[in-house]
PDB file of C-alpha atoms in Angstrom:
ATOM      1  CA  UNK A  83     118.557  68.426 109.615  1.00  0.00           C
ATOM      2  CA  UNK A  84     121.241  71.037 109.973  1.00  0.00           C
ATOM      3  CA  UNK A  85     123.129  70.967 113.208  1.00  0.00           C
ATOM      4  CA  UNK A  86     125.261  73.817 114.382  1.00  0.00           C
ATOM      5  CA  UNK A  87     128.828  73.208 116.172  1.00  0.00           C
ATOM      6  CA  UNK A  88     127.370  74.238 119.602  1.00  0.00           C
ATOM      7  CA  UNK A  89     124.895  71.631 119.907  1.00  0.00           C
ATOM      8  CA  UNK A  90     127.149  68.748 121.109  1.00  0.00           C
ATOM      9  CA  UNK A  91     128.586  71.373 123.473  1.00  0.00           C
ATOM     10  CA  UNK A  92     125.164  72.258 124.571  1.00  0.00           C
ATOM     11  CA  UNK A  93     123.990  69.040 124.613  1.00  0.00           C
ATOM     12  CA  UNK A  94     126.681  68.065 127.329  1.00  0.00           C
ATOM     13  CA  UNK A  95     126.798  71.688 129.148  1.00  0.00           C
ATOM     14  CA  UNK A  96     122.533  70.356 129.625  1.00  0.00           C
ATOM     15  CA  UNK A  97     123.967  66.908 131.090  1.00  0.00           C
ATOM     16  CA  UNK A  98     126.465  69.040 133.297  1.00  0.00           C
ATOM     17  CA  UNK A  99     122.970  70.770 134.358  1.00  0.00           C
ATOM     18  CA  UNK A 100     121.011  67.779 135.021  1.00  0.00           C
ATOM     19  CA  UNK A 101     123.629  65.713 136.842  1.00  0.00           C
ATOM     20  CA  UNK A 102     124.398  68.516 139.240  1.00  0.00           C
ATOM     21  CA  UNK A 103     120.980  69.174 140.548  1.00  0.00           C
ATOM     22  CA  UNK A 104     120.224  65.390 140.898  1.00  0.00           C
ATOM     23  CA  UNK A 105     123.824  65.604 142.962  1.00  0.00           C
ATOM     24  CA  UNK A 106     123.104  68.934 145.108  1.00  0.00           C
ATOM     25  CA  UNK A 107     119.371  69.690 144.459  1.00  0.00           C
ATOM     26  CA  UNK A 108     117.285  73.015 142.615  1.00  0.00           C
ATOM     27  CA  UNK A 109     119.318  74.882 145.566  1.00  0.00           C
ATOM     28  CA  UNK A 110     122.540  74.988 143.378  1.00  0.00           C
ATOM     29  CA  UNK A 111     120.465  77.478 141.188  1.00  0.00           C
ATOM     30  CA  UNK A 112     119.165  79.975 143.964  1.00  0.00           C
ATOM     31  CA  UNK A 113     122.955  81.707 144.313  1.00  0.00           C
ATOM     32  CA  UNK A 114     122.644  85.461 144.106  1.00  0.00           C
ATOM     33  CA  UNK A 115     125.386  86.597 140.716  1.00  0.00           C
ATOM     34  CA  UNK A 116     124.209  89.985 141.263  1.00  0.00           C
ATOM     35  CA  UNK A 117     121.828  91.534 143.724  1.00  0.00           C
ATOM     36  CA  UNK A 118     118.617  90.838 142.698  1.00  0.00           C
ATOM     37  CA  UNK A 119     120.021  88.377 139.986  1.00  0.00           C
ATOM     38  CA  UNK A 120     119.596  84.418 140.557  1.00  0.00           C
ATOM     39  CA  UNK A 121     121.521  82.044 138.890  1.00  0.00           C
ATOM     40  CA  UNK A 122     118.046  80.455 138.297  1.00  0.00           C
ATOM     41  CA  UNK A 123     116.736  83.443 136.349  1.00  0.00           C
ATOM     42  CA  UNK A 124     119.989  83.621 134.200  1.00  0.00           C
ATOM     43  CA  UNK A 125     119.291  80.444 132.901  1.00  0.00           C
ATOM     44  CA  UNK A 126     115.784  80.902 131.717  1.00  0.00           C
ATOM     45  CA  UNK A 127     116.682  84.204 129.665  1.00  0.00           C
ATOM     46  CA  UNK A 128     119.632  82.197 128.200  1.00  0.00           C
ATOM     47  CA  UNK A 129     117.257  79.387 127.325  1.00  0.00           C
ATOM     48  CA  UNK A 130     114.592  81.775 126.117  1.00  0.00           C
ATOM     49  CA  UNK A 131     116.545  83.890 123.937  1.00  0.00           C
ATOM     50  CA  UNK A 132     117.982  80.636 122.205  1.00  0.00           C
ATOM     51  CA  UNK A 133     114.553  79.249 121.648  1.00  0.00           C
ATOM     52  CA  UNK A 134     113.832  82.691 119.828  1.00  0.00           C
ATOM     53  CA  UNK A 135     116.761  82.699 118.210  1.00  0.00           C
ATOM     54  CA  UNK A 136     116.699  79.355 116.796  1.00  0.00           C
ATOM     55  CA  UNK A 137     113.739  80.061 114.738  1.00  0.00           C
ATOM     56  CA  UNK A 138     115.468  82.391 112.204  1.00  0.00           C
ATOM     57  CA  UNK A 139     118.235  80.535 112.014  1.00  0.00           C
ATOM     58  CA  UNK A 140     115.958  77.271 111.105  1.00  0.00           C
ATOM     59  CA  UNK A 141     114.196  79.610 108.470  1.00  0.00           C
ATOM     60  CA  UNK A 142     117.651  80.690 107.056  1.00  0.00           C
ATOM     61  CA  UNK A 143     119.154  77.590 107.079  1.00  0.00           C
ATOM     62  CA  UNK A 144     116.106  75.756 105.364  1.00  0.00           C
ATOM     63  CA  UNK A 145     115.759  79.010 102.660  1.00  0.00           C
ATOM     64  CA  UNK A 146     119.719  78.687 101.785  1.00  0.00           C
ATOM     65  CA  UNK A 147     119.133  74.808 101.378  1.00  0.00           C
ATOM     66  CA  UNK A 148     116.527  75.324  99.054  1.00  0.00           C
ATOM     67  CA  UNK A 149     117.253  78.161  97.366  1.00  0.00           C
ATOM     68  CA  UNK A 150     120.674  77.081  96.597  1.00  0.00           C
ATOM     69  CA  UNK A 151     119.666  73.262  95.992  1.00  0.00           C
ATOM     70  CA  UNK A 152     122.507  71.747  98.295  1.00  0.00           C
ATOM     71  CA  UNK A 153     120.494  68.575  98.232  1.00  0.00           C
ATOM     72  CA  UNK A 154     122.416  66.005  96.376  1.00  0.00           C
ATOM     73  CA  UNK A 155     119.216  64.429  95.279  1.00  0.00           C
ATOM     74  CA  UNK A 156     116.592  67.035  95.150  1.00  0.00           C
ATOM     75  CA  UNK A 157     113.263  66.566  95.061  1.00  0.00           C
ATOM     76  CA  UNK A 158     112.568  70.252  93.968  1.00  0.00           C
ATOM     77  CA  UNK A 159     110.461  71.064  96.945  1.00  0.00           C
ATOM     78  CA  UNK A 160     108.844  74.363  97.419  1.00  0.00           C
ATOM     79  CA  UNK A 161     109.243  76.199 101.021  1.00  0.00           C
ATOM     80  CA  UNK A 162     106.387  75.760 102.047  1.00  0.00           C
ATOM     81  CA  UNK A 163     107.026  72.208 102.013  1.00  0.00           C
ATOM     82  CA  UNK A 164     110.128  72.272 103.228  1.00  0.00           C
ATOM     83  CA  UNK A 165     108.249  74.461 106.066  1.00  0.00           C
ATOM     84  CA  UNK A 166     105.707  71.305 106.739  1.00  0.00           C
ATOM     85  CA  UNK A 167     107.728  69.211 109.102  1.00  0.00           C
ATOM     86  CA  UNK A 168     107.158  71.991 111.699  1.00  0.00           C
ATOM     87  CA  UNK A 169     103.541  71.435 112.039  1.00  0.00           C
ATOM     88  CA  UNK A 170     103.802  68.246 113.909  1.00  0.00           C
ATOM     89  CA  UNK A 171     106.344  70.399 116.916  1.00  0.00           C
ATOM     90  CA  UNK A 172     103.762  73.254 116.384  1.00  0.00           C
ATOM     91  CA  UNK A 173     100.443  70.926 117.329  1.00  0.00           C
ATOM     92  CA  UNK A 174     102.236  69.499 120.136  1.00  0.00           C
ATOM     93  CA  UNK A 175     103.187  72.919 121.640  1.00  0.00           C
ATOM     94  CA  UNK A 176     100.277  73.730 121.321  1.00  0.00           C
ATOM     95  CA  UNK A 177      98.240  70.824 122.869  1.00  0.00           C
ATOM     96  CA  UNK A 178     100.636  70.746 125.484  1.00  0.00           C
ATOM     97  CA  UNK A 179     100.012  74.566 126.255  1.00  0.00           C
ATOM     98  CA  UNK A 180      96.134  74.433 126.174  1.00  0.00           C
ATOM     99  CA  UNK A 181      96.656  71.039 129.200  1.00  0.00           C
ATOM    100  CA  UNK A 182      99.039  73.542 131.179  1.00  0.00           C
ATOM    101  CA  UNK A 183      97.234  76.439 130.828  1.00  0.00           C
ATOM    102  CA  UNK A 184      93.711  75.521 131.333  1.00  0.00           C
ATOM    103  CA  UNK A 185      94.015  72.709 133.635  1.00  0.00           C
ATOM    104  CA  UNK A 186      91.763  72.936 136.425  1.00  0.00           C
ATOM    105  CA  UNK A 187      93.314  70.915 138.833  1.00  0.00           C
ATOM    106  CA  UNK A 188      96.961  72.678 137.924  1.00  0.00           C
ATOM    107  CA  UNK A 189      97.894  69.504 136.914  1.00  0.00           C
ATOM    108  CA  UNK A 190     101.558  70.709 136.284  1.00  0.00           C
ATOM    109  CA  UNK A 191     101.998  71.970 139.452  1.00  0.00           C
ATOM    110  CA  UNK A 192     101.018  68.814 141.144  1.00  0.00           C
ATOM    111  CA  UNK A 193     103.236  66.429 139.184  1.00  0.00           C
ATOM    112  CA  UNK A 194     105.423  68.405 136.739  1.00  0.00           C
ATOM    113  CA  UNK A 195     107.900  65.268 136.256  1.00  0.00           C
ATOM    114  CA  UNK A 196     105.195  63.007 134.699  1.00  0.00           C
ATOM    115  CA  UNK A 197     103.653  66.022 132.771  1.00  0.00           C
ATOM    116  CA  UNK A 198     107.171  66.643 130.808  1.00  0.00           C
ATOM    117  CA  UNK A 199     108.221  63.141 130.662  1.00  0.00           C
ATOM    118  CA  UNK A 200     105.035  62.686 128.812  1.00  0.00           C
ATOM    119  CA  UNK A 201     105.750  66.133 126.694  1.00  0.00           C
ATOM    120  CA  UNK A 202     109.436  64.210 125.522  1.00  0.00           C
ATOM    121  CA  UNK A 203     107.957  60.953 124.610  1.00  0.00           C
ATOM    122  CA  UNK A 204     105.926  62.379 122.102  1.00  0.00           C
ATOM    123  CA  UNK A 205     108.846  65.193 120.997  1.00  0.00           C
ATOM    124  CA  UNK A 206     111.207  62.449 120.803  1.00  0.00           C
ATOM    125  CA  UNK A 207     108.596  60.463 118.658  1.00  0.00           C
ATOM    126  CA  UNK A 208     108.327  63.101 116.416  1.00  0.00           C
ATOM    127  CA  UNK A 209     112.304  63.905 116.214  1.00  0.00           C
ATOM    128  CA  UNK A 210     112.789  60.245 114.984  1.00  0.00           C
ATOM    129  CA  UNK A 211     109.891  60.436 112.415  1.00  0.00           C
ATOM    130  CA  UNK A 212     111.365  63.517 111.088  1.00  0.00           C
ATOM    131  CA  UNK A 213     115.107  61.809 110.875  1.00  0.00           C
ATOM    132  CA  UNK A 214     113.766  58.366 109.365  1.00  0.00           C
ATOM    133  CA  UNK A 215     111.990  60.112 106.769  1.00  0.00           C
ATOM    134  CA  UNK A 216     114.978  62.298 106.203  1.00  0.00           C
ATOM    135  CA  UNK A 217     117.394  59.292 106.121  1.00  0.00           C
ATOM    136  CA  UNK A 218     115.229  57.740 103.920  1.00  0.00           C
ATOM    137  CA  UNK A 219     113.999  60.734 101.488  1.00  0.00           C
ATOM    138  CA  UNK A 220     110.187  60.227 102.095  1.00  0.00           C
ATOM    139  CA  UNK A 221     108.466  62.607 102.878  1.00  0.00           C
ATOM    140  CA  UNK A 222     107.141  63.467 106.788  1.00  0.00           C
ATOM    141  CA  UNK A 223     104.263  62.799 107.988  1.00  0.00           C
ATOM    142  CA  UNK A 224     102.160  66.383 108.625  1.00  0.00           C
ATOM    143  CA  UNK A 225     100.662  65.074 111.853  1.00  0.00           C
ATOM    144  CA  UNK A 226     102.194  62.341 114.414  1.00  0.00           C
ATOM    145  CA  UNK A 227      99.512  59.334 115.371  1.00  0.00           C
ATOM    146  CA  UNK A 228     100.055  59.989 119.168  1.00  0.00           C
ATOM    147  CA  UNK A 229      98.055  63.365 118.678  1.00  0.00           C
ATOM    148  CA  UNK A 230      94.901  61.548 118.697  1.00  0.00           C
ATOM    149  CA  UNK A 231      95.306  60.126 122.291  1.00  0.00           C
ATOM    150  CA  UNK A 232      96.538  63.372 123.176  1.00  0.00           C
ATOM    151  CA  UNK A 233      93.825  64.773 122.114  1.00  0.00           C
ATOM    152  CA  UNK A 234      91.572  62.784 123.251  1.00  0.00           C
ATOM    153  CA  UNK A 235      93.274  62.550 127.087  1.00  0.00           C
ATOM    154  CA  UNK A 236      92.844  66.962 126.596  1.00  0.00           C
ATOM    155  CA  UNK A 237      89.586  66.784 125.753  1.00  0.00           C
ATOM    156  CA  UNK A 238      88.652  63.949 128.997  1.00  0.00           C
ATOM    157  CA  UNK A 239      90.928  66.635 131.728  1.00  0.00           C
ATOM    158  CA  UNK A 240      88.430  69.103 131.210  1.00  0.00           C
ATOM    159  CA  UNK A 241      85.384  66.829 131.585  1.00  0.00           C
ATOM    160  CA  UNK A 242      86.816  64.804 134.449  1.00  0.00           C
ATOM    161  CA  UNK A 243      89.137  66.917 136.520  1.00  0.00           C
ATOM    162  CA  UNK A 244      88.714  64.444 139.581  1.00  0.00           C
ATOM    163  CA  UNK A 245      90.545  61.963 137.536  1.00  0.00           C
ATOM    164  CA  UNK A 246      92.521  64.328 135.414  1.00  0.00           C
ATOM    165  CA  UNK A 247      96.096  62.991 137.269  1.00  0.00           C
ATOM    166  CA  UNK A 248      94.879  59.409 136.073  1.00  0.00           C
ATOM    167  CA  UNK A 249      94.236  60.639 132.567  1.00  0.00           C
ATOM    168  CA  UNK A 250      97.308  61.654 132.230  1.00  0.00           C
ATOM    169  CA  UNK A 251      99.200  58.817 134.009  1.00  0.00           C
ATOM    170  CA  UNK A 252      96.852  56.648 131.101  1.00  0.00           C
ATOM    171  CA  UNK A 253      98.102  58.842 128.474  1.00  0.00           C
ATOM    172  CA  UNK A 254     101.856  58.298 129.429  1.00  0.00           C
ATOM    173  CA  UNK A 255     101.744  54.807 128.973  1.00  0.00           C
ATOM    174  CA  UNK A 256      99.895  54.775 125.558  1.00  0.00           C
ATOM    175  CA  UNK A 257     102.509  57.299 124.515  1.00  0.00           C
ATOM    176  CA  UNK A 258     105.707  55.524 125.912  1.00  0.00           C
ATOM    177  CA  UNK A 259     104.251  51.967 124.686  1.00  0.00           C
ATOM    178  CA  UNK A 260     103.540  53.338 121.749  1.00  0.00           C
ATOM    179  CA  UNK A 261     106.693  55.224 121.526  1.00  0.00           C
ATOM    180  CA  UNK A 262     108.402  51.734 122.079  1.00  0.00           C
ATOM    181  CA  UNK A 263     107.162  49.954 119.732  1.00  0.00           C
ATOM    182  CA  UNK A 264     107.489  52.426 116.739  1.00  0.00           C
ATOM    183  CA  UNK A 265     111.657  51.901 117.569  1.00  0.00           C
ATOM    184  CA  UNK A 266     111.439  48.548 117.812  1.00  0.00           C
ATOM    185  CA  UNK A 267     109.585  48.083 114.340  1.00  0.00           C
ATOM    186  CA  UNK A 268     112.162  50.287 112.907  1.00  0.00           C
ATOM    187  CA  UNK A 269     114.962  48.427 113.784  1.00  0.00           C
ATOM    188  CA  UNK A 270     113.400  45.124 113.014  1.00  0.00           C
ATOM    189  CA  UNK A 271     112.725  46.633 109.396  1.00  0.00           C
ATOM    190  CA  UNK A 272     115.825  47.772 109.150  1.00  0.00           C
ATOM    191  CA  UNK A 273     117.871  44.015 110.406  1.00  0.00           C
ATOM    192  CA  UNK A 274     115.711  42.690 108.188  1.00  0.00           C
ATOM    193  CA  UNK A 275     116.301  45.188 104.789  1.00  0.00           C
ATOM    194  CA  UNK A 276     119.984  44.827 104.899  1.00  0.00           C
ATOM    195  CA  UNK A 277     119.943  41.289 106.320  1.00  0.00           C
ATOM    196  CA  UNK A 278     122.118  42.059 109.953  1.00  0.00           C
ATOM    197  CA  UNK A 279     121.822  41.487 113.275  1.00  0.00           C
ATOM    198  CA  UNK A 280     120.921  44.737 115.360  1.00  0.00           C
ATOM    199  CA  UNK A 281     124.016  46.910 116.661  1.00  0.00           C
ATOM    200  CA  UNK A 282     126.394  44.879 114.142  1.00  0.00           C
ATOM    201  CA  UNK A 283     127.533  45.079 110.505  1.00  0.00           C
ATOM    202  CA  UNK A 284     127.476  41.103 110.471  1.00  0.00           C
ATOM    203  CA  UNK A 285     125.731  39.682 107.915  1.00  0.00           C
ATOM    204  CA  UNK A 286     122.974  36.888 108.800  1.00  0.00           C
ATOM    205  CA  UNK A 287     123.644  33.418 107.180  1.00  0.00           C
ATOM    206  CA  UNK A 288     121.456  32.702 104.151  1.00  0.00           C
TER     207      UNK A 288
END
């Protein structure tokens, strides 16, 4: 759960990024910097070399944890267990590769928005999984539930391309319903453990 400096920076420099294509469109990003150069390719080398990069640093960061037993209250976990929470991000990659790969009908190309809006629900469902458990010292769970449906909605693309956009339209609902109600049972649990109301400290009369 180690956060560098740079991500709040990055997180708003990505806002920045967003807002100003919604506000002037993808053509902002076709400027020439160089000959040959677009400001559109500049930004996917950036992006790529910092998704390489953050790999080693995760590994370092999670071997200097352990190794040096930072963890105020330890539970004396090996690497390799420490190394578990990555599964869940590594099946999902995965999945999500095999459906833009392999589609038949290039379902990506056809409607990209739903495709990744689909992809964050479940990463986001995963991120919180991974912070409650952290937060509250349990362990994580190796595999997320909304693989099955994924899985499942794969499996049905191949066999029904005609129908593969509603598959996936189907699959975005389960996910985001889903998705929903896993926050909202948290929250509840939570307002109920420490006996307040939801976004205040105020206690609830006994």
């Amino acid at each position: 759960m180690y956060l560098p400096w740079l991500y709040d920076i990055m997180q708003l420099a990505c806002g920045f990024c967003y807002l100003a294509t919604g506000i002037w469109g993808t053509g902002l990003w076709q400027y020439e910097l160089l000959p040959g150069l677009l400001i559109q390719q500049l930004l996917v080398w950036v992006l790529e070399l910092a998704f390489i990069g953050s790999f080693p640093m995760s590994l370092w960061n999670i071997y200097c944890h352990y190794s040096n037993r930072t963890d105020p209250h330890p539970r004396r976990l090996s690497l390799l267990q420490a190394l578990l929470p990555w599964s869940a991000f590594v099946v999902m990659t995965m999945l999500f590769w095999v459906w833009h790969q392999f589609s038949l009908t290039d379902i990506v190309e056809k409607e990209p928005r739903i495709f990744y809006f689909v992809l964050g629900i479940v990463f986001s469902n995963i991120s919180c999984r991974l912070i409650i458990s952290q937060m509250s010292d349990q362990p994580c769970q190796l595999l997320n539930p909304l693989f099955l449906p994924l899985l499942l909605s794969l499996s049905l693309s191949f066999l029904y391309q005609h129908i593969e956009l509603n598959i996936l339209w189907t699959y975005f609902f389960i996910s985001l319903t889903a998705h929903l109600h896993y926050g909202v049972s948290v929250v509840q649990q939570l307002c109920s453990h420490f006996n307040i109301y939801c976004f205040s400290l105020q206690k609830k009369p006994q």
